[in-house]
Coordinates of C-alpha atoms in Angstrom, one line a residue:
X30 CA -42.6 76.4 53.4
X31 CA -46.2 76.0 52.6
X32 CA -46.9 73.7 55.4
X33 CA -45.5 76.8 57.8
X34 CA -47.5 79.3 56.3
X35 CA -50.3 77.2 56.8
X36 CA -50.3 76.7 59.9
X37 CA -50.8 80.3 60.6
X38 CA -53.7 80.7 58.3
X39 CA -55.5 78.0 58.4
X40 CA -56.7 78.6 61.6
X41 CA -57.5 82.3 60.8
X42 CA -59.7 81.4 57.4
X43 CA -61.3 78.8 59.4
X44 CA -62.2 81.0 61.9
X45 CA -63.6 83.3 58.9
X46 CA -66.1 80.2 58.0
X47 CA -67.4 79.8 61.3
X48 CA -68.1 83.8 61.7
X49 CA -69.6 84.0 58.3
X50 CA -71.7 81.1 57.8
X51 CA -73.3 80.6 61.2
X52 CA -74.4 77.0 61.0
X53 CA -74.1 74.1 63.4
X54 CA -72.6 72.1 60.0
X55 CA -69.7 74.1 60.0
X56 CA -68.4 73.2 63.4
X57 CA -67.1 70.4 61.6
X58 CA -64.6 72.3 59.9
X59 CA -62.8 73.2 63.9
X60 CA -61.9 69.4 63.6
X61 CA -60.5 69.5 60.3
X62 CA -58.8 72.4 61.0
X63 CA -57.3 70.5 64.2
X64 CA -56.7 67.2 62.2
X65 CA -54.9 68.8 59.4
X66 CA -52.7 71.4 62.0
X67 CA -51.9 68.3 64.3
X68 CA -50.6 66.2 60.8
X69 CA -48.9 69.7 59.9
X70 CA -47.1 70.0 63.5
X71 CA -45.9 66.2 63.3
X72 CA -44.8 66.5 60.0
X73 CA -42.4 69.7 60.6
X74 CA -41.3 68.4 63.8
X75 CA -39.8 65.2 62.4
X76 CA -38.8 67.1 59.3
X77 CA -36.5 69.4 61.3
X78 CA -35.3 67.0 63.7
X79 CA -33.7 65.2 60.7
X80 CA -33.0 67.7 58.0
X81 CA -32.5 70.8 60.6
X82 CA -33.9 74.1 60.5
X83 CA -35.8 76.3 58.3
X84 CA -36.6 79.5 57.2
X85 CA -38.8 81.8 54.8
X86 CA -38.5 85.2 54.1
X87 CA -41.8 86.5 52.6
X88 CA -41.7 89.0 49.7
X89 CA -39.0 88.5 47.6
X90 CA -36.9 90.9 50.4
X91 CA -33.4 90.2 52.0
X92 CA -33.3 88.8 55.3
X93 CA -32.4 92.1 56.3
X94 CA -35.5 93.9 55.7
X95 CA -38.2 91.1 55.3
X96 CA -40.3 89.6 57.8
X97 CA -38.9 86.2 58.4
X98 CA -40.2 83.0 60.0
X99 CA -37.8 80.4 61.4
X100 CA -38.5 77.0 62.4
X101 CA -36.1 75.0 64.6
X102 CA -36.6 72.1 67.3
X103 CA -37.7 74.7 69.9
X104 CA -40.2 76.1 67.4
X105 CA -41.2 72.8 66.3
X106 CA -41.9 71.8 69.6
X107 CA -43.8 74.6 70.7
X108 CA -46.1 74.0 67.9
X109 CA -47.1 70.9 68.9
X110 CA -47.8 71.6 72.3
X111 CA -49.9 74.6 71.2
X112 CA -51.7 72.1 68.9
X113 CA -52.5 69.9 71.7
X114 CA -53.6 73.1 73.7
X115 CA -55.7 74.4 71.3
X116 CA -57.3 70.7 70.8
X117 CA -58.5 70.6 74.7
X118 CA -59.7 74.4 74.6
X119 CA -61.9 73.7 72.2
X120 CA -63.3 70.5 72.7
X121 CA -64.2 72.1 76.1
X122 CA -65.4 75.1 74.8
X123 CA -67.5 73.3 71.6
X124 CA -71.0 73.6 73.2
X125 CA -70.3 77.3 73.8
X126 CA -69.0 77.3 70.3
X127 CA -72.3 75.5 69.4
X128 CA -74.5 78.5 70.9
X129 CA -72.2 81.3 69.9
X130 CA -70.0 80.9 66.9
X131 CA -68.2 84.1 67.5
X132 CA -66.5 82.7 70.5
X133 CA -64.8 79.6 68.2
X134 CA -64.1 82.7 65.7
X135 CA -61.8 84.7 68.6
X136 CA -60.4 81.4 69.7
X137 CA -59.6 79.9 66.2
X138 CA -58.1 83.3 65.0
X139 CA -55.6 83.7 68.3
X140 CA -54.8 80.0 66.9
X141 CA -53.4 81.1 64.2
X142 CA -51.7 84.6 65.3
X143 CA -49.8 82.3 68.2
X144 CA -48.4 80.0 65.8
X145 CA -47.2 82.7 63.8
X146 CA -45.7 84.3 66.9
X147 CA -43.5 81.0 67.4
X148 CA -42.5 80.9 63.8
X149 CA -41.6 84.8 63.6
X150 CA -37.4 85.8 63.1
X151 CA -37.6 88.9 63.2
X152 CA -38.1 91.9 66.7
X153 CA -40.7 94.1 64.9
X154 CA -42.7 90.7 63.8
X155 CA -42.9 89.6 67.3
X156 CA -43.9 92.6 68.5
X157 CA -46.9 92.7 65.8
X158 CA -48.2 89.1 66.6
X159 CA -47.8 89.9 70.7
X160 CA -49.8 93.1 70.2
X161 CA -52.5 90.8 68.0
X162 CA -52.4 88.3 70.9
X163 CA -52.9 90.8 73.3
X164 CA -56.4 92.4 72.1
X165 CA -57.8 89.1 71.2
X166 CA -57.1 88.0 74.8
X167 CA -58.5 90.5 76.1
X168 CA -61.3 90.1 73.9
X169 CA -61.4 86.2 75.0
X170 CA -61.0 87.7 78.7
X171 CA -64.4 90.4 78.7
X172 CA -66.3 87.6 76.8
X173 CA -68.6 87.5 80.0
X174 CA -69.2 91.3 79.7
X175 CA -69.7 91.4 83.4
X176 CA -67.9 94.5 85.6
X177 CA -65.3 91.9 87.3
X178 CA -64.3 90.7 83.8
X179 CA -64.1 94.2 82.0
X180 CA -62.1 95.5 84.7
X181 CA -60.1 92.7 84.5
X182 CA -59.7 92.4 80.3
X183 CA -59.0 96.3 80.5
X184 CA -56.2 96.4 83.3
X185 CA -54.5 93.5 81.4
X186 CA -54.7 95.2 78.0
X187 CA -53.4 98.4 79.6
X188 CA -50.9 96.9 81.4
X189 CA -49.5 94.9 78.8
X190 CA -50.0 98.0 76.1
X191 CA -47.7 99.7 78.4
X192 CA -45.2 97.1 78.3
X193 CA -45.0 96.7 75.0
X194 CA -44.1 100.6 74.8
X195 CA -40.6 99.7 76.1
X196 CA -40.7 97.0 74.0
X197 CA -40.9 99.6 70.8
X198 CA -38.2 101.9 72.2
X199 CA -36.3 98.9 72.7
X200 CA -36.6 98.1 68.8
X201 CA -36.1 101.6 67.9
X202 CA -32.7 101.9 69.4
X203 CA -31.8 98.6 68.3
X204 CA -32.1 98.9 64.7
X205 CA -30.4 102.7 64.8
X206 CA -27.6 100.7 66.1
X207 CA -27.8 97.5 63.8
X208 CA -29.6 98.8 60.8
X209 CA -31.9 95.3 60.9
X210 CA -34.2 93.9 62.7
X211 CA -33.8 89.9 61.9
X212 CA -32.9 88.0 64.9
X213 CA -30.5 85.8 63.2
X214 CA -28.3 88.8 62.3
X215 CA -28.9 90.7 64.9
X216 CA -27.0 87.7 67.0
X217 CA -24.0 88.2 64.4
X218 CA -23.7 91.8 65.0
X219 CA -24.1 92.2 68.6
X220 CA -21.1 90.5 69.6
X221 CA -19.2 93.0 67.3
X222 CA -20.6 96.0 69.4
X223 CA -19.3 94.8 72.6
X224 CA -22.7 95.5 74.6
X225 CA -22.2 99.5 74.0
X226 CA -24.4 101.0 76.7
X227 CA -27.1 101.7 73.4
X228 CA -27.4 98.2 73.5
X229 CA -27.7 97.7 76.8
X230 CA -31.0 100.2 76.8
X231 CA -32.5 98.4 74.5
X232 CA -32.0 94.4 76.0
X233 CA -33.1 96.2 79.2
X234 CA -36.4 97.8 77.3
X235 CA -37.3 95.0 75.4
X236 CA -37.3 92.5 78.5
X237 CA -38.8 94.1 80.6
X238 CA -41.9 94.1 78.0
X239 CA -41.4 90.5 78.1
X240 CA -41.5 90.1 81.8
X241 CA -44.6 91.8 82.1
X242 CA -45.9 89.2 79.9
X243 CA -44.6 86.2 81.7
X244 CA -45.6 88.0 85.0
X245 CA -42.3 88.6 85.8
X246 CA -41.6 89.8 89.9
X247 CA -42.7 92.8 90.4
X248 CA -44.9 93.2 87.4
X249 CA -47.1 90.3 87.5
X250 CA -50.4 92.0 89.6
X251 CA -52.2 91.6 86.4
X252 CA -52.1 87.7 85.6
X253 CA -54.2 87.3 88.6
X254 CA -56.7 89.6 87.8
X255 CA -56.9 87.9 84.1
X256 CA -57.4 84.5 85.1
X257 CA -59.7 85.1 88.0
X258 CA -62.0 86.8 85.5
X259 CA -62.0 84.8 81.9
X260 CA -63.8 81.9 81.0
X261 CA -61.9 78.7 82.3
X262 CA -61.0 77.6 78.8
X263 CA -59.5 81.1 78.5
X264 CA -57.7 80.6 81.7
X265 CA -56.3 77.6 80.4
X266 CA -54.8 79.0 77.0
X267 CA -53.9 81.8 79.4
X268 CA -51.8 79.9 81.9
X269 CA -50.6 76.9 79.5
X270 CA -49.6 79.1 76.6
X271 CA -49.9 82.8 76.4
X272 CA -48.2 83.5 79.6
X273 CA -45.2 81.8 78.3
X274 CA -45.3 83.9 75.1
X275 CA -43.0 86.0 77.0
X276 CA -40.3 83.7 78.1
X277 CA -40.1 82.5 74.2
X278 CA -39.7 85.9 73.5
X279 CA -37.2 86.1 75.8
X280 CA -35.2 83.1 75.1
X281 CA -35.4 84.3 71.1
X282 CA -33.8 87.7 72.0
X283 CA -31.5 86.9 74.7
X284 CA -29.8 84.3 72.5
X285 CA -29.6 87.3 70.1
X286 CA -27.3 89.1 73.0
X287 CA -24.9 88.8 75.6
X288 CA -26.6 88.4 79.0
X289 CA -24.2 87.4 80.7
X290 CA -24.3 90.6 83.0
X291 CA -28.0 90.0 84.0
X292 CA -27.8 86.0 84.6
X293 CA -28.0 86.4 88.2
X294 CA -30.5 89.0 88.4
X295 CA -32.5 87.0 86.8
X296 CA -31.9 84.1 88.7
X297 CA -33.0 86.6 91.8
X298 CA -36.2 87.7 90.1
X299 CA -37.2 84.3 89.3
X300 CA -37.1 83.3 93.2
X301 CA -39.1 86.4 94.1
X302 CA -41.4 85.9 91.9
X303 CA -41.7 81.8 92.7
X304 CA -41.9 82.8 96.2
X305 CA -44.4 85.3 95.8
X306 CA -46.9 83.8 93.6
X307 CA -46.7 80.5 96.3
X308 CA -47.4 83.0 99.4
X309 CA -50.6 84.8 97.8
X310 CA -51.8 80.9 96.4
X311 CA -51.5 79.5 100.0
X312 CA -53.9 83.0 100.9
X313 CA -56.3 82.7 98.8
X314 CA -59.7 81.0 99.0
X315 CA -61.1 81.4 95.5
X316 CA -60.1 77.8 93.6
X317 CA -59.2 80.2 89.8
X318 CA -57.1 82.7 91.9
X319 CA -55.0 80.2 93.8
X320 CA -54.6 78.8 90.8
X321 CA -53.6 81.9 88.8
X322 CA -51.0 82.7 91.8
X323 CA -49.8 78.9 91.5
X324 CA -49.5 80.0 87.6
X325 CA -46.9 83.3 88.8
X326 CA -45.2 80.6 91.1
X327 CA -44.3 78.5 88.7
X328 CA -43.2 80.7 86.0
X329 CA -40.6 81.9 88.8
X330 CA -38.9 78.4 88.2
X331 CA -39.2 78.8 84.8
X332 CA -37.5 82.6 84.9
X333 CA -34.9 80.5 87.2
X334 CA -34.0 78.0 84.4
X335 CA -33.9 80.0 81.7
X336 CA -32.0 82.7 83.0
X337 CA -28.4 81.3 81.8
X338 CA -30.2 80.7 78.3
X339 CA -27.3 77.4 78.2
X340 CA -27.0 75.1 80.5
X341 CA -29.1 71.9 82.2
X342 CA -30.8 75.1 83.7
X343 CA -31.8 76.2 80.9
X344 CA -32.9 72.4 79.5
X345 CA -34.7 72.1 82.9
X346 CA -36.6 75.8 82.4
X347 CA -37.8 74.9 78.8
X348 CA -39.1 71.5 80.1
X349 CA -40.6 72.7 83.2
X350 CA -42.7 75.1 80.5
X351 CA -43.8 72.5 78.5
X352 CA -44.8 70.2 81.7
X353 CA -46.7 73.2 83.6
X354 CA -48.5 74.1 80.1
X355 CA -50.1 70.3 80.4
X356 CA -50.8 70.0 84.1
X357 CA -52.0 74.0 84.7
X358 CA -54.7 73.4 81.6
X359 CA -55.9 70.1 83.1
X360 CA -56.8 72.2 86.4
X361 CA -57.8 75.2 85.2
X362 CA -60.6 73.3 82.8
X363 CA -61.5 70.8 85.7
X364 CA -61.3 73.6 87.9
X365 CA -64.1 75.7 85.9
X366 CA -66.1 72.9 84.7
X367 CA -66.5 72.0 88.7
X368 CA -67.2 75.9 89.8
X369 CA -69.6 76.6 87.1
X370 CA -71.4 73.0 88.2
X371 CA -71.2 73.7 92.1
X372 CA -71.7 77.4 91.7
X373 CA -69.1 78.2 94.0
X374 CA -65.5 79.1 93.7
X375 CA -64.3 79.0 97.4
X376 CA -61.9 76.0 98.2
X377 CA -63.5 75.6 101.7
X378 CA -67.0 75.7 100.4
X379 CA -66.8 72.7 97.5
X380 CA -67.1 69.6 98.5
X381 CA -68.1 65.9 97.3
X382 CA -65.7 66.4 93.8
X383 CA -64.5 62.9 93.8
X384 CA -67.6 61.0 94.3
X385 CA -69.6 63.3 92.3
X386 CA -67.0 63.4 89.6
X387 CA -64.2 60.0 89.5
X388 CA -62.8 60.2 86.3
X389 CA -62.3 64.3 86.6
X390 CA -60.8 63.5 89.8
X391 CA -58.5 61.4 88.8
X392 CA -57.1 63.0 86.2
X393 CA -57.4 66.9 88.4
X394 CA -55.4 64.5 91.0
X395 CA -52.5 63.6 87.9
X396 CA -52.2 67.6 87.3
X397 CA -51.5 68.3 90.9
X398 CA -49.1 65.4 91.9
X399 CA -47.1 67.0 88.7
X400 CA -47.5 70.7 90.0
X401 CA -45.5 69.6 93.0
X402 CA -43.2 67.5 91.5
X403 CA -43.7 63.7 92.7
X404 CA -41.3 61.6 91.1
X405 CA -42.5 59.9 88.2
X406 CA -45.0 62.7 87.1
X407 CA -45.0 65.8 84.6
X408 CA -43.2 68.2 86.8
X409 CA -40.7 66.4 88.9
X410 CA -37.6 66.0 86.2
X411 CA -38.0 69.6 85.2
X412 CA -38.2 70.8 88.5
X413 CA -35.0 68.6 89.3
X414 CA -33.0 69.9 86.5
X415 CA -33.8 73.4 87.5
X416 CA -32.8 72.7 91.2
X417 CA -29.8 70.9 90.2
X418 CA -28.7 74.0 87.9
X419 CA -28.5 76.0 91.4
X420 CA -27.0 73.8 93.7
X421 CA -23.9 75.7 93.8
X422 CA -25.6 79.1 94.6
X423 CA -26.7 78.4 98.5
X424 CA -29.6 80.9 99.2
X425 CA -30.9 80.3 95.6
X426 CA -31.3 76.4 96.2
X427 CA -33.0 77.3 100.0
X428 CA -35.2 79.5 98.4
X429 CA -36.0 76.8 95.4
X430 CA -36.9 74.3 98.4
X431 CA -39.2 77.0 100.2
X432 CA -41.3 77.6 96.9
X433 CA -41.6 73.7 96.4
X434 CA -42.7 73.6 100.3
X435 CA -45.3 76.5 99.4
X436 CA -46.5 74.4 96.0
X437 CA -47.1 71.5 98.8
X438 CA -49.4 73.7 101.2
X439 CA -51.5 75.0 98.1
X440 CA -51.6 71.7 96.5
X441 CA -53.4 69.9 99.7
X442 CA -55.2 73.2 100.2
X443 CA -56.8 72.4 96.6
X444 CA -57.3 68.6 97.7
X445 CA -60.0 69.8 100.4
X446 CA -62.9 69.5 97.9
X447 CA -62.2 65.8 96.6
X448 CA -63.9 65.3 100.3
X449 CA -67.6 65.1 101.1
X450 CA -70.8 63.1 99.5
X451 CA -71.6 63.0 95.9
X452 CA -73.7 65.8 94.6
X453 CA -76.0 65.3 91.3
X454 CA -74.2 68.3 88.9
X455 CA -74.1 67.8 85.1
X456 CA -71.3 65.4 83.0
X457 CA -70.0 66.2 79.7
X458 CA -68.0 63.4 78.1
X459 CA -66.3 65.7 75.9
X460 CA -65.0 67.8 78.5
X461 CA -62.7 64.2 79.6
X462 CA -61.9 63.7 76.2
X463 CA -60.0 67.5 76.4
X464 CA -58.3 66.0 79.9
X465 CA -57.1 62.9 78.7
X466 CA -55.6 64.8 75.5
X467 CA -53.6 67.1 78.0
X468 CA -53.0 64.0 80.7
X469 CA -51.2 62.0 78.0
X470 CA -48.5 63.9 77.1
X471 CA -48.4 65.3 80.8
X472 CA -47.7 61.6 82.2
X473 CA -45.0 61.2 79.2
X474 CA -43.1 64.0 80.1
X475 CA -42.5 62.4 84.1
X476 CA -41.6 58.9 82.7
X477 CA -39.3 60.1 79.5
X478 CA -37.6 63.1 79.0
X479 CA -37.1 61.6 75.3
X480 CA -39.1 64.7 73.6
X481 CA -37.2 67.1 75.6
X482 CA -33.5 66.0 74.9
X483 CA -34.7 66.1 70.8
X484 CA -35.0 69.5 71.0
X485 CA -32.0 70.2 72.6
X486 CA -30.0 66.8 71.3
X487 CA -29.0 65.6 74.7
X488 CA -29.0 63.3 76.9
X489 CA -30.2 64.4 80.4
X490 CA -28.1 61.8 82.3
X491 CA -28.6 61.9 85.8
X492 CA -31.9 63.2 85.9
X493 CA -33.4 59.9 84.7
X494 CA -32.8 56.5 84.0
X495 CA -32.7 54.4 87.3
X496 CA -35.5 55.0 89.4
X497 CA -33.7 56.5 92.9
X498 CA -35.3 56.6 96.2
X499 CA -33.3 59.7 96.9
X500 CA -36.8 61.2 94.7
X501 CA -39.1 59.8 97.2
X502 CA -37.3 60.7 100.9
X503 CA -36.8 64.1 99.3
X504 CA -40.7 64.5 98.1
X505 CA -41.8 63.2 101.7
X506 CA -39.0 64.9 103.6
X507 CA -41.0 68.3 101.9
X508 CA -44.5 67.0 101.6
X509 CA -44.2 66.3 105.8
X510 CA -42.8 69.9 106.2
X511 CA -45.6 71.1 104.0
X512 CA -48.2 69.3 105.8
X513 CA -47.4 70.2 109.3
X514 CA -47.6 74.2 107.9
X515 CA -50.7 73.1 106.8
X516 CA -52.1 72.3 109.5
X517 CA -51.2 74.8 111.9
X518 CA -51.6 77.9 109.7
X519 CA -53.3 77.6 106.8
X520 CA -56.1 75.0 107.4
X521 CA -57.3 77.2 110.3
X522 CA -56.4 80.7 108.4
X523 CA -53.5 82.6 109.8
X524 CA -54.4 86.3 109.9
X525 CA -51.9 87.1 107.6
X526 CA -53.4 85.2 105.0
X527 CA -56.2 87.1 105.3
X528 CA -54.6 90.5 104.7
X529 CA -52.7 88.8 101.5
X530 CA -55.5 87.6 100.5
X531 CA -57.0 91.6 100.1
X532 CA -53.6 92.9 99.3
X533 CA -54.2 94.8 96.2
X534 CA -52.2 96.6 94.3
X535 CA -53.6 99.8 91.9
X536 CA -52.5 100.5 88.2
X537 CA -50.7 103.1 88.7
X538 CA -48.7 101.3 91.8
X539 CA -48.0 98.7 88.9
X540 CA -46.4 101.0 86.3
X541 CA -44.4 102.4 89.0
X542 CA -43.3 99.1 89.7
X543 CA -42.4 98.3 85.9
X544 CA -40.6 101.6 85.7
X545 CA -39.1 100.5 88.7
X546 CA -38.0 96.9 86.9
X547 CA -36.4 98.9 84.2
X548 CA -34.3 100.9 86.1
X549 CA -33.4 98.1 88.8
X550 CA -32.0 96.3 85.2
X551 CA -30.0 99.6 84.6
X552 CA -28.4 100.0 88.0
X553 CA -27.8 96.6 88.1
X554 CA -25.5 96.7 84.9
X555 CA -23.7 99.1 86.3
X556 CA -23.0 98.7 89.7

C-alpha cells in the first residue's frame, strides 16, 4: 500500500526540492528518487506476480465512491517500463536540468502524475491524471518558447482538451446508468445491462477521447506537430510513454465492457492508421517528423492487437507497446542529440553519424533493426504475434505486410546519415549511459518473451523457441521489396512525396474529423 502511494509522490515532492531549493547539490536527490522508484517498481512487480493483485481505496470510502488504485501484472509492468523511461530522460536531460532546475521540476512532477495514471481504478480518476498529463506536456512541449513550439504545445492541448470533453460526457452517462464509477464494478454491471444503446454512447465517447490520445486514424494530425516541436527528451517520453496512455486507457475500459461489436472496426482503424503514419514517414525529410509519423505507424499495430482485448493479438499488441516504447526513445534521443550537434534536421543533409559518433550508431542502428522487426530484435516477436492474430482476415494481413514494407523504406531512408566523413561535434558520455539503459531491455525483449508471458501467464509457443529461417526469407523477401521502392521513388523523391510532405491539415478540419470518428463508431453499431 505505501510502497504504491509512493511511487506517485515521491516523484512529485522531489520535484518540489529541486524547484525550491535551486542548488546544483540537490540534483542528487533525481538519483535517489530514481534508485528508490526502480527498488519500488521491482519490488511490486515480483510481489504481484506471486501473491496477485492489489488494491487501495483512499479515504476510508466504499469502492463505490472512492478513488481507487489497482495494481496487477499489467500495472506492474508498466511501471517498470516507465521507470526505465523516466531513467534515460533524465540522464539525458541532466545538464539542462543543471542550468534550469524548473525543467527537472516539470519532468519529475509528470513522473509521478503517470504512475498514478497506471495505478488509478476508477473512470473519473483517469480522466483527472490524463488531464494533469496533458498540461504538463504541453508545458514540457513550449519549453523552447519559440512560435513553432507554442503553436505546436497549444494545438496539442486544444486538441486533446477537446477529446477529453467526450471523454466527460462519456463518464456522465455512465455513472447515471451504473451509479459508480470504479472500473472493477463497472465490469460487473455492464454485462447485466446488455449494452443498452446508453451504454453504447458512452463506450463510443469515452474512446474516442482515448484515440485522440493514442493518435488514433483520423485524429492523429496532432502527434506530429508535438514531436516535431518539443525537446527530444520530450519527444521521447512522448512517443515511448504518453502516447500509449491512451491505449492503457483503453485496454482498462474496454475490459470493463463488451466490445465485441467494435473488434473489427478497430482492427480497420488500426490498418489506416499503420498505413498512414508509414506513407507521410516515407515523405518526409525532417529526421523528428519521420520519426513522429513512424510513432502513428506503429501505434496502428498496436490498435491492431489490442483491438480483441483477448487473444495472442492482444498479447502481441501489449508487447509490441512495450518493445516500440524502448526502441522509439533510443531514436528519438540519438535523433536530437545528433540534430542539435549537426544543426540540421533534414535526412538528406546529415551526414558522417557513424564515424563521427560509433557507439551512438550502434546502438541508433539496434532501435531501427527492431522498428522493422528483424528477427532476433525488440520488435520482431511482437510484430509476429500481431500478424499471426490476422492471418485469417485476408486484406487485414495484406495490409499488415504493406505497413512493414513502408517501415522498411523509412528505416533505410533514416540510414542515409550513418554515411559520409567524421565531423568534430560534441560527446556526452551520459547521454550513452541513457541508450544503453533503453538498449538493454530493448535487446531482451527480441531474444525472450519471458517478461511478457508473466504478465499475461503464458506461454507464447510458436512465436519463439527454435530459431526458424522462415523469420529471415520473410524479413529479406520484404526488406528486397522495400529496397527496390526505395530506390526508384523515394531516394530520388516522387512528386507525391512532396505534396505529402506539405499536406496539412487545420484545427478545425481535425475536430470535424473527431466528430466524424464518433459518429463513424455510432453508425457502425448499428448498421
Amino acid at each position: 500500500m505505501n510502497q504504491s502511494v509512493l511511487l506517485i509522490f515521491l516523484p512529485i515532492i522531489t520535484s518540489l526540492i529541486i524547484y525550491s531549493f535551486k542548488n546544483k547539490l540537490i540534483l542528487s536527490f533525481i538519483f535517489i528518487n530514481q534508485i528508490i522508484l526502480s527498488i519500488i517498481a521491482y519490488n511490486t512487480y515480483f510481489n504481484v506476480l506471486e501473491n496477485g493483485e492489489y488494491k487501495i481505496v483512499f479515504g476510508g470510502y466504499s469502492n463505490v465512491i472512492g478513488i481507487q488504485i489497482r495494481v496487477d501484472m499489467l500495472a506492474s509492468a508498466f511501471i517498470i517500463l516507465a521507470v526505465i523511461i523516466w531513467w534515460a530522460v533524465l540522464l539525458y536531460s541532466l545538464e539542462k536540468i543543471k542550468k534550469d532546475h524548473t525543467f527537472g521540476f516539470f519532468l519529475l512532477f509528470l513522473e509521478g502524475v503517470f504512475l498514478g495514471f497506471i495505478q488509478a481504478n476508477d473512470f473519473f480518476t483517469v480522466f483527472v491524471f490524463i488531464e494533469l498529463i496533458t498540461i504538463l506536456a504541453t508545458i514540457l512541449i513550449v519549453y523552447k518558447k519559440d512560435g513553432h513550439s507554442i503553436r505546436a504545445g497549444f494545438y496539442y492541448l486544444l486538441f486533446n482538451s477537446t477529446g477529453m470533453m467526450f471523454y466527460l460526457l462519456g463518464l456522465a452517462l455512465l455513472y447515471r446508468t451504473t451509479g459508480t464509477l470504479n472500473i472493477e464494478l463497472s465490469q460487473q454491471i455492464l454485462p447485466k445491462l446488455n449494452m443498452n444503446f446508453g451504454v453504447q454512447l458512452a463506450y463510443v465517447l469515452m474512446v474516442a477521447s482515448l484515440g485522440v490520445k493514442s493518435a488514433f486514424f483520423p485524429v492523429y494530425n496532432w502527434l506530429p506537430k508535438a514531436h516535431g516541436a518539443a525537446p527530444s527528451s520530450i519527444s521521447a517520453l512522448l512517443s515511448g510513454l504518453l502516447v500509449k496512455s491512451g491505449v492503457y486507457a483503453f485496454i482498462r475500459i474496454g475490459l470493463a465492457f463488451d466490445t465485441a461489436i467494435l473488434n473489427d472496426f478497430f482492427l480497420y482503424i488500426g490498418l489506416l492508421t499503420s498505413l498512414g503514419g508509414t506513407i507521410f514517414a516515407i515523405s518526409q525529410k525532417d529526421l523528428k517528423q519521420l520519426l513522429a509519423f513512424s510513432t502513428i505507424s506503429q501505434m496502428g499495430i498496436m490498435i491492431i492487437g489490442v483491438s480483441t482485448l483477448s487473444g495472442y493479438g492482444f498479447i502481441g499488441g501489449v508487447y509490441h507497446m512495450f518493445s516500440h516504447a524502448f526502441f522509439k526513445a533510443i531514436l528519438f534521443l540519438s535523433s536530437g542529440y545528433i540534430i542539435v550537434n549537426a544543426k540540421e534536421r533534414r535526412v538528406t543533409e546529415i551526414r558522417g553519424v557513424f564515424k563521427t559518433y560509433p557507439g551512438m550508431s550502434i546502438l541508433m542502428i539496434l532501435g531501427l533493426l527492431s522498428m522493422v522487426g528483424f528477427p532476433m530484435f525488440g520488435g520482431y516477436i511482437s510484430k509476429d504475434i500481431v500478424k499471426y492474430s490476422v492471418k485469417d482476415f485476408g486484406l487485414a494481413y495484406f495490409l499488415f505486410s504493406i505497413a512493414n514494407i513502408g517501415t522498411i523504406i523509412y528505416t533505410l531512408k533514416i540510414m542515409q546519415i550513418f554515411r559520409g566523413e567524421k565531423k568534430e561535434y560534441k560527446k556526452d558520455f551520459k547521454v550513452y549511459i541513457g541508450l544503453l539503459i533503453l538498449t538493454i531491455p530493448s535487446i531482451l525483449l527480441g531474444l525472450n518473451p519471458l517478461f511478457i508471458e508473466s504478465i499475461f501467464r503464458v506461454r507464447l509457443v510458436g512465436f519463439f523457441g527454435e530459431f526458424n529461417f522462415r523469420y529471415i526469407l520473410e524479413f529479406l523477401g520484404y526488406f528486397g521489396f522495400g529496397f527496390i521502392i526505395y530506390k526508384i521513388y523515394v531516394e530520388n523523391e516522387h512528386p507525391i512525396f512532396k505534396k505529402l510532405r506539405h499536406f496539412n491539415i487545420t484545427f478545425e478540419t481535425s475536430v470535424f474529423m473527431l466528430i466524424g470518428f464518433v459518429f463513424s463508431m455510432i453508425v457502425y453499431i448499428y448498421i
